Coordinates of C-alpha atoms in Angstrom, one line a residue:
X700 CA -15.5 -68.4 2.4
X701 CA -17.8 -67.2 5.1
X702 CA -20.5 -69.0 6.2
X703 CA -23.4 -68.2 4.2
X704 CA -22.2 -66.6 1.6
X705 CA -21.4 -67.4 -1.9
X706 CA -17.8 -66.8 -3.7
X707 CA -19.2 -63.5 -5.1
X708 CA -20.6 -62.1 -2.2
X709 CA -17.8 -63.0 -0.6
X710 CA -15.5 -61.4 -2.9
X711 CA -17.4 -58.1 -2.6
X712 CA -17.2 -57.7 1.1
X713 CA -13.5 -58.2 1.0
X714 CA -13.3 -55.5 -1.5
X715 CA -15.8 -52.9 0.7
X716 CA -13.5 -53.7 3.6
X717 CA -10.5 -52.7 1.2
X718 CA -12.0 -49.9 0.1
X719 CA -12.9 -48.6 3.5
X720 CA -9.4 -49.0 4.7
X721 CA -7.8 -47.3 1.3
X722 CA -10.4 -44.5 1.9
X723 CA -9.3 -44.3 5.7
X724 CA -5.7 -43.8 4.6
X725 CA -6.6 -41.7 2.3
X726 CA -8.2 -39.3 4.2
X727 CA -5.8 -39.4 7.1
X728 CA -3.0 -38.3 4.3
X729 CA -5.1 -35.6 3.6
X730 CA -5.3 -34.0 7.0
X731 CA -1.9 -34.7 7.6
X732 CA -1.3 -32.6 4.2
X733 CA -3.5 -29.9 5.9
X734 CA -1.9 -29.5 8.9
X735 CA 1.1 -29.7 7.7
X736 CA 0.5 -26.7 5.2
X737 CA -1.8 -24.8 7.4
X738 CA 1.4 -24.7 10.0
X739 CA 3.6 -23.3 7.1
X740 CA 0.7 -20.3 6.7
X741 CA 3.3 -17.9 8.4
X742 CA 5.8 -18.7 6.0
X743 CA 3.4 -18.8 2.9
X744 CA 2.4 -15.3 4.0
X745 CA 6.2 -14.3 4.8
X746 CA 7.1 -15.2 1.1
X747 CA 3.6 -13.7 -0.5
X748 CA 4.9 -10.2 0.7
X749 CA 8.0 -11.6 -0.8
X750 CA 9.8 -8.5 -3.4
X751 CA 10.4 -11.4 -5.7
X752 CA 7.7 -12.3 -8.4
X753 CA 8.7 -15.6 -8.6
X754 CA 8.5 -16.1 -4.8
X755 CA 5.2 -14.2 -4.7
X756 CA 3.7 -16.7 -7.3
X757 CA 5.0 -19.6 -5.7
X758 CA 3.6 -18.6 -2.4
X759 CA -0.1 -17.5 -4.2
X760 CA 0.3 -21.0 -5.7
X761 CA 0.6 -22.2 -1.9
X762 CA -2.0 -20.6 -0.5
X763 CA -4.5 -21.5 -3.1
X764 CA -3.5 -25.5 -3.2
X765 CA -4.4 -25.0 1.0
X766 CA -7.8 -23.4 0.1
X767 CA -8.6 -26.1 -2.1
X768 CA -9.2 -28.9 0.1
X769 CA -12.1 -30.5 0.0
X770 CA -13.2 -30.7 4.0
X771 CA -12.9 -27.5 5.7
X772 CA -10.5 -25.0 3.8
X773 CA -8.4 -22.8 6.1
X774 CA -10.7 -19.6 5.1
X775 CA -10.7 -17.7 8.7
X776 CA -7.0 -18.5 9.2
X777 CA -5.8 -17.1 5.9
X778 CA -8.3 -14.0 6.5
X779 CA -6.8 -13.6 9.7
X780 CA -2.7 -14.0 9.0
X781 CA -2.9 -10.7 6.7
X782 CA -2.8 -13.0 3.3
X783 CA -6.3 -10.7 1.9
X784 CA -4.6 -7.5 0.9
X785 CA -1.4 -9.1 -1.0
X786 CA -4.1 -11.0 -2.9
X787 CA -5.9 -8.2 -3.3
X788 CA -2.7 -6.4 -4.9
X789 CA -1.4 -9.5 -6.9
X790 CA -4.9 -9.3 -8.9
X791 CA -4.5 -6.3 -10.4
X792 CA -1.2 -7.1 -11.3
X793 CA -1.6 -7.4 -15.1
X794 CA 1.9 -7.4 -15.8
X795 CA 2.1 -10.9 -14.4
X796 CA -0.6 -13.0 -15.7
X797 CA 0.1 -16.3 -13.7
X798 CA 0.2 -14.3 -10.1
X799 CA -2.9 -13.1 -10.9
X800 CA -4.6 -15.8 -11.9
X801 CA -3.2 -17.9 -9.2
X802 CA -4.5 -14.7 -6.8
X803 CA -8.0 -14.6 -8.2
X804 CA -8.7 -18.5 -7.7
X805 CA -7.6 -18.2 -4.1
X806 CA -10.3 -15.6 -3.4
X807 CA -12.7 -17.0 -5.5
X808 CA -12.3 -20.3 -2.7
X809 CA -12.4 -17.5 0.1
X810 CA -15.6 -16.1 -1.6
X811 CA -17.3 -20.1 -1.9
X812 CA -17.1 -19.8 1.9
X813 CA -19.9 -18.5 4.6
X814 CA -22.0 -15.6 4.0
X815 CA -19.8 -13.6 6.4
X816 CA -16.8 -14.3 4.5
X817 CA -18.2 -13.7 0.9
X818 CA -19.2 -10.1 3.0
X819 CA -16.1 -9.8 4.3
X820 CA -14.3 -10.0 0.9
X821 CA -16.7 -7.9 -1.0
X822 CA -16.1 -5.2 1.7
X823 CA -12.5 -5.6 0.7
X824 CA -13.6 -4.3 -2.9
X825 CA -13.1 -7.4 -4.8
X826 CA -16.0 -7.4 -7.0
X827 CA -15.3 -4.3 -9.0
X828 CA -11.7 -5.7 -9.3
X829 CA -13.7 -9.0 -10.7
X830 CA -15.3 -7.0 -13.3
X831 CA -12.3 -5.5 -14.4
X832 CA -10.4 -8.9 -14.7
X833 CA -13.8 -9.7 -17.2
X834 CA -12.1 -8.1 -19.8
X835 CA -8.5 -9.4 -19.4
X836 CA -6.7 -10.5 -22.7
X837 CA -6.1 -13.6 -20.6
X838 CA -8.8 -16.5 -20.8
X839 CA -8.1 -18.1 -17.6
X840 CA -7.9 -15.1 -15.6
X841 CA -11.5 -13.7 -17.5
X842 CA -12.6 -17.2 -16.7
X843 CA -11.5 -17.1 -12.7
X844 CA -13.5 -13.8 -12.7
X845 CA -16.6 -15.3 -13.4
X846 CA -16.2 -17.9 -11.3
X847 CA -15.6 -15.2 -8.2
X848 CA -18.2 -13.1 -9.6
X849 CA -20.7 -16.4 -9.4
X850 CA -19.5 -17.0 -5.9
X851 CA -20.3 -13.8 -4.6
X852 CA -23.5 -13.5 -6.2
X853 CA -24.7 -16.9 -5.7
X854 CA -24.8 -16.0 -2.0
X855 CA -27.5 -14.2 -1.5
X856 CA -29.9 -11.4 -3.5
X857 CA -28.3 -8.8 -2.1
X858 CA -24.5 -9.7 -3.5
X859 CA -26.1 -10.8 -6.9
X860 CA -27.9 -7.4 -7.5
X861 CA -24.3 -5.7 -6.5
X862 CA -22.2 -8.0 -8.6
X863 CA -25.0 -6.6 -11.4
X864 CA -24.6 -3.3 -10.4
X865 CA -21.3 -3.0 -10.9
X866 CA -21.0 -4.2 -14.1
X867 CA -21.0 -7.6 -14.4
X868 CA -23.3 -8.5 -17.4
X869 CA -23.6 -6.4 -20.6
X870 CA -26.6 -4.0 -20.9
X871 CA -28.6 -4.4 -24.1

């Protein structure tokens, strides 16, 4: 026991030191992960433009795990390696249900970026795309839409009334 402290106290700043250390590791995996998968981007990208569904899927599916992460996601990188306008395609690809869903969630994490690239995407002309996916006979790819929509036109007045003009909400 330390000096000064009781069994329980004791036993609780073992555990914060444990904890610290696990969360240490744990976050030193997770930027090795990073790295790691932000220096296959060429190859993810290679394989997106890929003639093969399959390959085109499993390459979205890549892209989108790398713009998950929590602390910083790769958004100027993947805007800059070309990735945008295979996206862009694989969302309106109704014949493939999984690609585009796996497509729309990507953007949507591009659009929970900065202001400049929400701007950047919307000057792509992925909110009337959005609108149109409202209406697809899939729920989760419907349900990605409104979650892109939201980003966009939680970022400023100017996106939501666009995101509204275009269609986004019923009229009564």
């Amino acid at each position: 026991m330390t000096p000064g402290m009781n069994q329980t106290e004791d036993w609780v700043m073992i555990n914060f030191e444990v904890l610290n250390i696990v969360d240490t590791c744990a976050v030193t995996a997770q930027k090795q992960i990073e790295s790691s998968s932000l220096a296959q981007l060429p190859d993810i990208v290679q394989a997106l433009y890929s003639e093969l569904p399959q390959r085109q899927k499993e390459a979205t599916f890549a892209l989108r795990r790398l713009l998950c992460t929590e602390r910083d996601p790769p958004i100027q990188e993947v805007i800059n390696c070309g990735a945008i306008p295979r996206l862009l395609e694989s969302l309106m690809s109704h014949e493939n249900p999984d690609l585009q869903f796996e497509a729309a969630w990507a953007l949507t994490n591009i659009a929970s970026g900065s202001t400049n690239h929400t701007a950047w995407l919307v000057q792509q002309g992925v909110v009337p795309m959005f609108v149109q996916l409202l209406s697809s006979p899939h729920a989760n790819v419907a349900e990605q839409a409104v979650w892109a929509l939201g980003n966009i036109a939680g970022d400023n007045v100017q996106m939501r009334d666009m995101v509204i003009a275009h269609g986004s909400l019923p009229s009564s």
